[in-house]
Coordinates of C-alpha atoms and ligand atoms in Angstrom, one line a residue:
M222 CA 12.4 65.3 126.2
S223 CA 9.9 67.8 127.5
S224 CA 9.0 68.9 123.9
E225 CA 10.3 67.6 120.6
R226 CA 13.1 70.2 120.8
K227 CA 16.0 69.0 118.8
L228 CA 19.3 68.5 120.7
K229 CA 22.5 70.0 119.3
S230 CA 24.0 66.5 119.3
H231 CA 21.3 65.3 117.0
D232 CA 23.1 67.0 114.1
W233 CA 26.0 64.7 114.7
F234 CA 24.4 61.4 115.8
G235 CA 20.8 61.6 114.6
K236 CA 21.3 61.4 110.9
N237 CA 21.2 58.4 108.7
D238 CA 23.6 59.8 106.1
K239 CA 27.3 59.6 105.4
M240 CA 28.2 62.2 108.1
G241 CA 25.9 60.5 110.7
F242 CA 27.8 57.3 110.0
V243 CA 31.2 59.0 110.4
H244 CA 30.3 60.8 113.6
R245 CA 28.9 57.6 115.3
S246 CA 31.3 55.1 113.8
W247 CA 34.5 56.4 115.3
L248 CA 33.0 56.9 118.7
R249 CA 31.9 53.3 118.7
N250 CA 35.5 52.3 119.0
Q251 CA 35.1 53.3 122.7
G252 CA 32.5 50.6 123.1
Y253 CA 29.3 52.7 123.5
P254 CA 26.1 50.7 123.0
D255 CA 23.7 51.8 120.2
D256 CA 21.2 53.5 122.4
Y257 CA 23.8 56.1 123.4
F258 CA 23.4 57.6 120.0
K259 CA 19.6 57.6 120.0
G260 CA 18.7 60.9 121.5
R261 CA 20.5 60.8 124.9
P262 CA 21.6 64.3 125.9
V263 CA 25.4 64.4 125.4
I264 CA 27.1 65.9 128.4
G265 CA 30.5 67.4 128.0
I266 CA 32.6 67.1 131.1
C267 CA 35.1 69.9 130.8
N268 CA 38.0 68.8 132.9
T269 CA 40.8 71.1 134.1
W270 CA 42.7 68.1 135.6
S271 CA 46.5 68.4 135.1
E272 CA 49.5 67.2 137.0
L273 CA 50.8 70.7 136.5
T274 CA 47.8 72.1 138.3
P275 CA 48.2 70.3 141.7
C276 CA 45.0 71.9 143.1
N277 CA 43.0 70.0 140.4
G278 CA 45.0 66.8 140.6
H279 CA 42.0 64.9 141.9
L280 CA 39.6 65.9 139.1
R281 CA 40.3 62.9 136.9
D282 CA 38.6 60.7 139.6
F283 CA 35.8 63.3 139.9
A284 CA 35.0 63.1 136.2
E285 CA 34.2 59.4 136.7
V286 CA 31.8 60.3 139.5
V287 CA 30.1 62.9 137.4
K288 CA 29.8 60.4 134.6
R289 CA 27.9 58.0 137.0
G290 CA 25.4 60.8 137.6
V291 CA 25.0 61.6 133.9
I292 CA 24.4 57.9 133.1
D293 CA 22.0 57.6 136.1
A294 CA 19.9 60.3 134.5
G295 CA 20.0 58.8 131.0
G296 CA 22.7 61.1 129.5
F297 CA 25.8 60.3 127.5
P298 CA 28.9 61.6 129.2
L299 CA 32.0 62.6 127.2
E300 CA 34.9 64.0 129.1
F301 CA 37.3 66.4 127.5
P302 CA 40.5 68.2 128.6
V303 CA 40.9 72.0 128.4
T304 CA 43.9 74.2 129.2
S305 CA 44.5 74.0 132.9
L306 CA 46.3 76.8 134.8
G307 CA 48.4 75.9 137.8
E308 CA 48.7 79.1 139.9
T309 CA 51.9 78.1 141.7
I310 CA 53.7 76.7 138.7
M311 CA 53.1 78.7 135.6
R312 CA 55.3 81.7 134.6
P313 CA 55.0 84.6 134.3
T314 CA 51.5 84.4 135.7
T315 CA 48.4 82.3 135.0
M316 CA 46.4 85.5 134.4
L317 CA 48.2 85.9 131.1
F318 CA 46.6 82.6 130.0
R319 CA 43.1 82.9 131.5
N320 CA 41.7 84.2 128.2
L321 CA 43.6 81.6 126.2
A322 CA 42.0 78.9 128.4
A323 CA 38.6 80.5 128.0
M324 CA 39.0 80.6 124.2
D325 CA 40.0 76.9 124.3
T326 CA 37.0 76.0 126.4
E327 CA 34.6 78.0 124.2
E328 CA 35.7 76.6 120.9
I329 CA 35.8 73.0 122.1
I330 CA 32.3 73.2 123.5
R331 CA 30.9 74.8 120.4
A332 CA 32.7 72.6 117.9
N333 CA 31.5 69.3 119.4
P334 CA 28.2 67.4 119.8
I335 CA 27.7 68.7 123.3
D336 CA 24.2 69.5 124.7
G337 CA 25.2 70.4 128.2
V338 CA 28.4 71.0 130.1
V339 CA 29.8 70.2 133.5
L340 CA 32.8 72.4 134.4
L341 CA 35.3 70.7 136.8
T342 CA 37.3 73.5 138.4
G343 CA 39.5 74.2 141.3
C344 CA 42.7 76.3 141.1
D345 CA 42.2 80.1 140.8
K346 CA 41.8 80.7 137.1
T347 CA 40.3 77.4 136.2
T348 CA 36.9 78.6 137.3
P349 CA 36.7 81.9 135.5
S350 CA 38.4 80.7 132.4
T351 CA 36.0 77.8 131.8
L352 CA 33.0 79.8 132.8
M353 CA 33.9 82.6 130.5
G354 CA 34.3 80.2 127.6
A355 CA 31.0 78.4 128.5
C356 CA 29.2 81.8 128.6
S357 CA 30.2 82.6 125.1
V358 CA 28.5 79.4 123.9
D359 CA 25.5 79.6 126.3
L360 CA 24.5 76.0 126.8
P361 CA 23.1 74.5 130.0
T362 CA 26.1 74.4 132.3
I363 CA 26.7 73.4 135.9
V364 CA 29.9 73.9 137.9
V365 CA 31.5 71.3 140.2
P366 CA 34.1 73.1 142.2
G367 CA 36.9 70.6 143.2
G368 CA 37.0 71.8 146.8
P369 CA 39.6 73.1 149.2
M370 CA 42.4 71.1 150.9
L371 CA 42.2 70.2 154.5
N372 CA 43.5 72.7 157.0
G373 CA 47.2 73.1 157.0
R374 CA 49.0 72.2 160.2
F375 CA 52.4 73.1 161.6
K376 CA 53.8 73.4 165.1
G377 CA 50.3 72.7 166.5
E378 CA 48.9 75.7 164.6
C379 CA 46.6 76.0 161.6
L380 CA 48.4 77.1 158.5
G381 CA 46.7 78.7 155.6
S382 CA 47.9 77.8 152.1
G383 CA 49.1 80.9 150.3
S384 CA 48.8 83.1 153.3
F385 CA 51.9 81.5 154.9
N386 CA 54.0 82.3 151.8
W387 CA 53.7 86.0 152.5
M388 CA 55.1 85.4 156.0
V389 CA 58.2 83.3 155.2
K390 CA 60.5 86.3 154.9
E391 CA 59.2 87.7 158.1
K392 CA 59.3 84.4 160.0
M393 CA 62.9 83.7 159.0
L394 CA 64.0 87.3 159.8
V395 CA 62.0 88.0 163.0
E396 CA 61.1 84.6 164.5
N397 CA 64.3 82.8 163.5
Y398 CA 62.6 80.0 161.6
T399 CA 65.2 77.6 160.3
E400 CA 65.3 76.0 156.9
A401 CA 64.1 72.8 158.5
D402 CA 61.1 74.7 159.9
I403 CA 60.2 76.1 156.5
L404 CA 60.5 72.6 154.9
E405 CA 58.1 71.1 157.5
A406 CA 55.7 74.0 157.0
E407 CA 56.0 73.4 153.2
I408 CA 54.6 69.9 153.7
G409 CA 52.2 70.7 156.4
V410 CA 50.4 73.4 154.4
A411 CA 49.5 71.1 151.5
R412 CA 48.4 67.9 153.2
S413 CA 45.5 66.7 151.0
A414 CA 44.1 67.0 147.5
G415 CA 42.2 70.3 146.8
H416 CA 42.8 74.0 146.2
C417 CA 44.1 76.6 148.7
M418 CA 42.0 76.4 151.8
T419 CA 42.2 80.1 152.7
M420 CA 39.5 82.5 151.4
G421 CA 41.9 83.1 148.5
T422 CA 41.0 83.3 144.9
A423 CA 40.1 79.6 144.4
S424 CA 37.7 79.6 147.4
T425 CA 36.4 83.0 146.3
M426 CA 35.7 81.6 142.8
A427 CA 33.9 78.5 144.2
C428 CA 31.8 80.8 146.4
M429 CA 31.2 83.1 143.4
V430 CA 29.8 80.3 141.2
E431 CA 27.6 79.1 144.1
A432 CA 26.3 82.6 144.7
L433 CA 25.7 83.0 140.9
G434 CA 23.5 80.0 141.2
L435 CA 25.7 77.8 139.0
T436 CA 26.4 74.9 141.5
L437 CA 24.1 72.8 143.6
P438 CA 23.6 74.4 147.0
G439 CA 26.5 74.1 149.5
A440 CA 29.0 72.9 146.9
A441 CA 31.7 75.5 147.4
A442 CA 33.0 74.7 150.9
I443 CA 33.0 70.9 150.9
P444 CA 36.7 69.8 151.2
A445 CA 38.0 68.0 148.2
V446 CA 38.6 64.8 150.1
D447 CA 35.2 64.7 151.8
S448 CA 32.9 61.9 150.5
R449 CA 30.1 64.5 150.2
K450 CA 32.1 66.2 147.5
K451 CA 31.7 63.1 145.4
V452 CA 28.0 62.9 146.1
M453 CA 27.8 66.5 144.9
A454 CA 29.6 65.6 141.8
Q455 CA 27.3 62.7 141.0
L456 CA 24.2 64.7 141.7
S457 CA 25.5 67.5 139.4
G458 CA 25.9 64.8 136.7
R459 CA 22.3 63.9 137.2
R460 CA 21.1 67.4 137.2
I461 CA 22.8 68.6 134.1
V462 CA 20.8 66.0 132.1
E463 CA 17.6 67.5 133.4
M464 CA 18.9 71.0 132.7
V465 CA 19.4 70.1 129.0
K466 CA 15.8 68.8 128.9
E467 CA 14.6 72.0 130.4
D468 CA 16.9 74.1 128.1
M469 CA 18.2 75.9 131.2
K470 CA 21.0 77.8 129.6
L471 CA 23.6 79.9 131.4
S472 CA 21.9 83.1 130.2
K473 CA 18.7 82.1 132.0
I474 CA 20.6 82.0 135.3
L475 CA 23.3 84.6 134.8
T476 CA 21.1 87.7 135.0
R477 CA 22.1 91.1 136.4
Q478 CA 20.4 90.0 139.6
A479 CA 22.7 86.9 139.9
F480 CA 25.8 89.1 139.4
E481 CA 24.6 91.5 142.1
N482 CA 24.0 88.6 144.5
S483 CA 27.5 87.4 143.8
I484 CA 28.9 90.8 144.7
V485 CA 27.0 90.9 148.0
V486 CA 28.1 87.4 148.9
N487 CA 31.7 88.2 148.0
A488 CA 31.6 91.1 150.4
G489 CA 30.2 88.9 153.2
I490 CA 32.9 86.3 152.8
G491 CA 35.7 88.8 152.5
G492 CA 36.6 87.4 149.0
S493 CA 39.6 88.1 146.9
T494 CA 40.1 91.2 144.8
N495 CA 40.6 89.0 141.8
F496 CA 36.9 88.4 142.0
I497 CA 36.4 91.8 140.4
L498 CA 38.4 91.1 137.3
H499 CA 36.9 87.7 136.8
L500 CA 33.2 88.7 137.4
L501 CA 33.6 91.7 135.0
A502 CA 35.0 89.3 132.3
I503 CA 32.2 86.8 132.9
A504 CA 29.5 89.5 132.7
G505 CA 31.1 90.7 129.5
R506 CA 30.8 87.3 128.0
I507 CA 27.2 86.7 128.9
G508 CA 26.1 90.3 128.0
V509 CA 25.3 91.7 131.4
D510 CA 26.2 95.3 131.9
L511 CA 28.4 95.3 135.0
K512 CA 30.8 98.1 135.9
L513 CA 33.7 98.4 138.2
E514 CA 31.7 101.0 140.3
D515 CA 29.0 98.4 140.9
F516 CA 31.4 96.5 143.2
D517 CA 31.6 99.5 145.5
D518 CA 28.0 100.6 145.1
I519 CA 26.6 97.1 145.8
G520 CA 29.3 95.5 148.0
S521 CA 30.9 98.1 150.2
K522 CA 28.0 98.4 152.7
I523 CA 27.8 94.7 153.3
P524 CA 29.0 93.4 156.6
L525 CA 31.9 90.9 156.8
L526 CA 30.6 87.7 158.2
V527 CA 33.2 85.1 157.5
N528 CA 36.3 84.8 159.7
L529 CA 38.7 83.2 157.3
K530 CA 42.3 83.9 156.5
P531 CA 43.8 86.1 155.0
S532 CA 41.6 88.7 156.8
G533 CA 40.5 86.4 159.6
K534 CA 41.4 83.3 161.7
Y535 CA 39.9 80.2 160.2
L536 CA 40.1 78.1 157.0
M537 CA 37.7 76.5 154.5
E538 CA 37.4 73.2 156.4
D539 CA 36.2 75.2 159.4
F540 CA 33.8 77.1 157.1
F541 CA 32.4 73.9 155.9
Y542 CA 31.8 72.5 159.4
A543 CA 30.2 75.8 160.4
G544 CA 27.6 75.4 157.6
G545 CA 29.4 76.8 154.6
L546 CA 28.1 79.3 152.1
P547 CA 24.3 78.5 152.6
V548 CA 24.6 80.0 156.1
V549 CA 26.1 83.2 154.7
I550 CA 23.5 83.4 151.9
K551 CA 20.7 83.0 154.4
E552 CA 22.1 85.6 156.7
L553 CA 22.5 88.1 153.9
K554 CA 19.1 87.5 152.4
K555 CA 17.9 91.0 153.0
F556 CA 20.6 92.2 150.6
L557 CA 20.0 89.6 148.0
H558 CA 17.7 89.0 145.0
N559 CA 16.2 85.9 146.6
E560 CA 14.1 85.1 143.5
A561 CA 17.2 84.6 141.3
I562 CA 17.0 81.1 139.8
T563 CA 19.7 78.5 140.2
V564 CA 20.8 75.4 138.4
N565 CA 18.5 73.1 140.4
G566 CA 15.5 75.0 139.2
K567 CA 14.9 76.6 142.6
T568 CA 15.6 80.2 143.6
I569 CA 18.6 81.1 145.7
G570 CA 16.2 82.0 148.5
E571 CA 14.5 78.6 148.4
N572 CA 17.8 76.8 148.4
N573 CA 19.2 78.6 151.4
S574 CA 16.3 79.0 153.7
L575 CA 17.1 76.2 156.2
P576 CA 20.8 76.1 156.9
V577 CA 22.0 76.3 160.5
C578 CA 25.2 77.9 161.7
Y579 CA 27.2 75.6 163.9
N580 CA 30.0 78.0 164.8
Q581 CA 29.4 81.7 165.0
D582 CA 33.0 82.4 165.5
V583 CA 33.6 81.2 161.9
I584 CA 30.4 82.7 160.4
A585 CA 29.1 85.7 162.3
T586 CA 25.6 87.0 162.3
L587 CA 24.3 90.2 160.8
D588 CA 23.7 91.5 164.3
K589 CA 27.3 91.0 165.3
P590 CA 29.4 91.1 162.1
L591 CA 33.2 91.0 162.1
Q592 CA 33.1 94.3 160.3
E593 CA 30.3 96.6 159.6
H594 CA 31.3 97.3 156.0
A595 CA 33.4 95.0 153.9
G596 CA 33.6 94.5 150.2
I597 CA 35.8 96.4 147.8
A598 CA 36.4 100.1 147.7
V599 CA 36.8 101.5 144.2
L600 CA 39.2 104.5 144.2
K601 CA 39.3 107.4 141.7
G602 CA 41.7 110.3 141.3
N603 CA 44.4 111.6 139.0
L604 CA 46.6 108.6 139.7
C605 CA 43.9 106.2 138.5
E606 CA 41.4 107.9 136.2
K607 CA 39.7 104.6 135.3
G608 CA 39.8 103.3 138.8
A609 CA 41.8 101.3 141.3
V610 CA 40.7 99.0 144.1
I611 CA 41.5 98.3 147.7
K612 CA 40.1 95.6 150.0
P613 CA 39.5 97.5 153.3
S614 CA 38.9 94.3 155.3
A615 CA 42.5 93.3 154.6
A616 CA 44.0 96.8 155.1
T617 CA 45.4 98.6 158.2
K618 CA 42.9 101.1 159.6
Q619 CA 45.4 103.8 160.3
L620 CA 46.7 103.7 156.8
M621 CA 43.3 104.1 155.1
K622 CA 43.8 107.9 155.2
H623 CA 47.4 108.7 154.6
R624 CA 49.7 111.1 152.8
G625 CA 53.2 109.9 152.1
R626 CA 56.3 110.2 150.0
A627 CA 56.5 107.9 146.9
V628 CA 59.3 105.4 146.7
V629 CA 59.1 104.3 143.1
F630 CA 60.2 101.0 141.5
E631 CA 60.0 101.0 137.7
T632 CA 59.7 97.2 137.4
I633 CA 59.4 94.2 139.7
E634 CA 63.1 93.4 138.9
D635 CA 64.1 96.9 140.0
Y636 CA 62.1 96.3 143.3
H637 CA 63.9 93.0 143.9
V638 CA 67.4 94.6 143.4
R639 CA 66.8 97.6 145.7
I640 CA 64.1 96.9 148.3
D641 CA 66.5 95.4 150.9
N642 CA 69.3 97.8 150.3
E643 CA 70.0 99.4 153.7
E644 CA 70.7 102.7 151.9
L645 CA 67.2 102.9 150.4
D646 CA 65.5 106.1 151.4
I647 CA 62.3 104.7 152.8
D648 CA 60.4 104.7 156.1
E649 CA 57.1 103.4 157.4
N650 CA 55.3 106.5 156.1
S651 CA 56.5 106.1 152.5
V652 CA 54.2 104.8 149.8
I653 CA 55.7 102.0 147.7
V654 CA 54.8 102.5 144.0
L655 CA 55.4 99.6 141.6
K656 CA 55.1 100.1 137.9
G657 CA 55.0 97.8 134.9
V658 CA 52.9 95.0 136.4
G659 CA 49.6 95.7 134.6
P660 CA 47.9 93.6 131.9
V661 CA 50.0 94.9 129.0
G662 CA 53.2 95.8 130.9
Y663 CA 54.2 92.6 132.5
P664 CA 52.4 91.1 130.5
G665 CA 49.6 89.4 132.3
M666 CA 49.1 91.4 135.5
P667 CA 50.8 89.2 138.1
E668 CA 50.0 88.9 141.8
V669 CA 52.8 91.1 143.0
G670 CA 50.9 94.1 144.3
N671 CA 51.5 93.0 147.9
V672 CA 55.3 93.3 147.6
D673 CA 57.2 92.5 150.8
L674 CA 58.3 95.4 153.0
P675 CA 62.0 96.3 153.3
E676 CA 63.9 94.1 155.7
K677 CA 65.1 97.1 157.7
L678 CA 61.5 98.1 158.4
L679 CA 60.4 94.6 159.2
R680 CA 63.2 94.5 161.8
K681 CA 61.8 97.7 163.2
G682 CA 58.5 96.0 163.7
V683 CA 56.7 97.7 160.7
R684 CA 54.1 95.2 159.4
D685 CA 52.2 97.2 156.8
M686 CA 52.7 100.1 154.4
I687 CA 50.7 101.5 151.5
R688 CA 51.7 99.8 148.3
I689 CA 50.3 101.0 144.9
S690 CA 50.5 99.2 141.6
D691 CA 48.8 98.3 138.3
G692 CA 49.1 94.6 139.3
R693 CA 47.0 92.2 141.3
M694 CA 47.3 90.7 144.7
S695 CA 46.9 87.0 145.7
G696 CA 43.6 86.4 147.4
T697 CA 45.6 84.8 150.2
A698 CA 47.4 88.1 150.9
A699 CA 46.6 91.1 153.0
G700 CA 47.7 94.6 153.6
T701 CA 47.0 98.2 152.6
V702 CA 47.5 97.5 149.0
V703 CA 46.0 99.6 146.1
L704 CA 45.7 97.4 143.1
H705 CA 44.4 97.3 139.5
V706 CA 45.4 100.9 138.8
A707 CA 43.9 101.8 135.4
P708 CA 45.1 103.0 132.9
E709 CA 48.3 101.0 133.7
S710 CA 51.8 102.5 133.5
A711 CA 52.9 100.6 130.4
I712 CA 50.3 102.4 128.3
G713 CA 51.0 105.8 129.7
G714 CA 48.6 106.0 132.7
T715 CA 49.5 108.7 135.3
L716 CA 51.2 105.9 137.3
A717 CA 54.0 106.0 134.7
L718 CA 54.7 109.6 135.7
V719 CA 55.2 109.2 139.4
K720 CA 58.7 110.0 140.6
D721 CA 60.6 109.4 143.9
G722 CA 59.6 112.0 146.5
D723 CA 56.2 112.9 144.9
M724 CA 53.5 113.1 147.6
I725 CA 50.6 110.6 147.3
E726 CA 47.3 110.9 149.2
L727 CA 45.0 107.9 149.9
D728 CA 41.6 108.5 151.4
V729 CA 39.6 105.3 151.3
E730 CA 36.6 106.8 152.9
K731 CA 36.4 109.4 150.2
R732 CA 37.5 106.9 147.6
R733 CA 40.3 109.1 146.5
L734 CA 43.8 108.4 145.3
H735 CA 45.7 111.5 144.4
L736 CA 49.2 112.3 143.1
D737 CA 50.0 115.7 144.5
V738 CA 51.9 117.1 141.5
S739 CA 50.7 120.1 139.5
E740 CA 49.0 119.5 136.1
D741 CA 51.8 121.5 134.4
E742 CA 54.4 119.3 135.8
L743 CA 52.4 116.2 134.8
Q744 CA 52.1 117.5 131.3
K745 CA 55.8 118.0 131.1
R746 CA 56.5 114.5 132.3
R747 CA 54.0 113.1 129.9
K748 CA 55.8 114.7 127.0
E749 CA 59.1 113.2 128.1
W750 CA 57.7 109.8 128.9
V751 CA 59.0 106.9 126.8
A752 CA 56.8 103.8 126.5
P753 CA 58.6 100.7 127.7
K754 CA 59.5 98.1 125.1
L755 CA 56.8 95.5 125.1
M756 CA 57.8 91.9 125.8
A757 CA 56.4 90.0 122.8
T758 CA 56.5 90.2 119.0
R759 CA 54.7 87.0 118.1
G760 CA 52.4 84.2 119.2
Y761 CA 49.6 84.2 121.8
V762 CA 51.3 86.8 123.9
K763 CA 51.4 89.3 121.0
I764 CA 47.7 88.7 120.4
Y765 CA 47.1 89.2 124.1
I766 CA 49.0 92.5 124.3
D767 CA 47.3 93.8 121.2
H768 CA 43.8 93.0 122.4
V769 CA 43.8 92.9 126.2
Q770 CA 41.5 95.4 128.0
Q771 CA 42.4 97.3 131.2
A772 CA 41.6 96.1 134.7
N773 CA 38.4 98.2 135.0
L774 CA 37.0 96.1 132.1
G775 CA 38.0 92.7 133.5
V776 CA 41.2 92.1 131.4
D777 CA 39.4 90.0 128.8
L778 CA 40.5 90.4 125.1
D779 CA 38.3 92.9 123.3
V780 CA 37.6 90.3 120.5
L781 CA 36.3 87.8 123.1
N782 CA 33.6 90.0 124.6
S783 CA 30.1 88.6 124.3
G784 CA 29.4 85.3 122.6
S785 CA 28.7 83.4 119.4
G786 CA 26.1 80.9 120.6
S787 CA 26.3 77.1 120.3
E788 CA 25.5 76.6 116.7
V789 CA 27.9 75.4 114.0
T790 CA 26.2 75.3 110.7
R791 CA 28.9 73.8 108.5
D792 CA 30.0 70.1 108.7
L793 CA 33.5 68.7 108.2
H794 CA 32.8 67.4 104.7
Ligands
FES237 FE1 45.8 76.6 143.3 FE2 45.9 78.4 145.4 S1 47.5 77.6 144.2 S2 44.2 77.4 144.5

C-alpha cells in the first residue's frame, strides 16, 4: 500500500473480534487461503452476465479472466451478479429498469467489503446502469466492455444487428423477401457472442466509457470473440488493484472535462441519441453539472469521422481493424481536453498519441470528414419547452426544415391499429406525432420514436418522414426523428395538446420545433385536457412513476441523484 491508508475491506476482514471471525469464516468455505484476508485489495467483479441478456452471455468466462489479472496483481477477486437488462427480450422496455439496476449495483457495492470495482458490461443499459450505481459509491472503478459481435452476413452482404430490424417491413413489402430469407437473416445477423455491432447504443456506451477515461485504451471496439478482448480483461484486472492502491476513485476521473470529451467523441463517431440520457444521469450521480444544451454547444460543431451503420456503411469489426476509438480520439485532439486523466494513470492525450488509421473509408480524417457537423441538435419551441433532440447525421437533409400537417397517434397501440389503414389521411409531407411514450407515460420511455412509415407510402417509394415523440429511438435506427420531447405528453406537456391537422414547423438549423396553434387555443385545449390513467399502482413501477425525471434531466429517479459514498458505519450485529 502506498501509504498506510486503510482499505474499506479491512473493516470486515482485518479485525480480530467476533465480527472479523464471522466475515472471514463463512468466506473460507470457498477455500481461500489465509493471506487473502491479510490486506489484499478486494476487487468486486460486477457481472451483468445473464442468459436473458444474450449480448452479455460470454461475460461469465470474462469474469474468470479478470480474476486472473486481479490475482496477478495481488488482489482478492470476488464476483457478484447484478440486475442485467436484455434489450431485445425485456418488456415493456429496459429503460424502465435502468434505474433499478443502478440502485442494485450501488447498494451491493456499498454494502460489501469491496475496495475496487470492475464493471463487466455489454448490452445497452448494462453500461450506464452499473456506472450510475458505481458513481454513487465512488470507489476506484474500471470498465471492461464485453465487445461487439462479429459482422453480420446475409446474401453476401454485411448486415448490421438492430439496423436490419428496421428494414424487415420494407424488405418484405418492396424487395419481396420471403419468410425463409428473413429466417436466414435472423441467424446471419447474430453469428457470435457480443453486443450489437452497429454504432447502436451498446457500441456508443462502450465508446462513451473509453472517452470518459474509464477503460484501458482501445477497449471499446475489440470484438467479443477476439483474444485481445480477454487480454484487455486480464490487464484491467491487474490495473484495478493498482488503482485501489492509488485511491484513484471515479470522481478523480469523471470531471467536467471528461464529460465534455465524451460528448466530442460521441459526435465524431455518430453515436446514439440514448447517449444523452445516460450521460446526463451519470453526471447527476457523480455531481458534475451537465445540461442538455451542452450536447449541442459542445458536440454539434464536431465533424463526423466514423462511417458505421446506422448512419454509415461499416460495422464495429471494421472499426476495430481500422484502428478503433484511439484513432478517432487522436484525430479529434484539437477539440478535446487532452490532459484529462484516465484509469491507467495517463492522460487521454498520452494514451492516444500513436494510433494509426488502417482504413480511412471507415475512419475519416478531420480534413475530409464524412460530415462537417455531426453530434446532436437540441431543439426548443412551444412543442418542447424543456427540449427535444434530433440526430442530424441520421436524418434526411430535405426534411431538416419542414412545415407539415400533424397526424396524431395518442398511444403506440393507436399507431399500430391505424398506421397501415389505406384510408388514413397521411402523405409524405405529414408529420407523424406519437404521444404517450415518455418516461412516465409508457412507462419507461421505449425505443419507438422511429415508428415505421405507412405501407402505402413505402410502396410509393417514401423512405423518410418527420416523426415526433416523447420516446427514444434505438441507436441502430435512422431517420428524421425528433425524440425526448420534454415535458412529455403524459404529464401535460404541449405535445399532449396536438391534434390532427395542426401545422408543425421543424427548423433544425435554427433549433426550432413549433406548433403553429394560437396561445388562446392552446390554453383552451389545456383546460380540457384529461391526464391519462397511469399504468401502475404498486411496486417498483409505482416508485419509478412517482420519482422519474424528464428526458432533459436524464430520466434518473430524483431520489437517486448524487451519491452516498462508500462507507457503511453500522455492522450486522
Ligand atoms: Fe444488446 Fe443491441 S440488443 S446490444
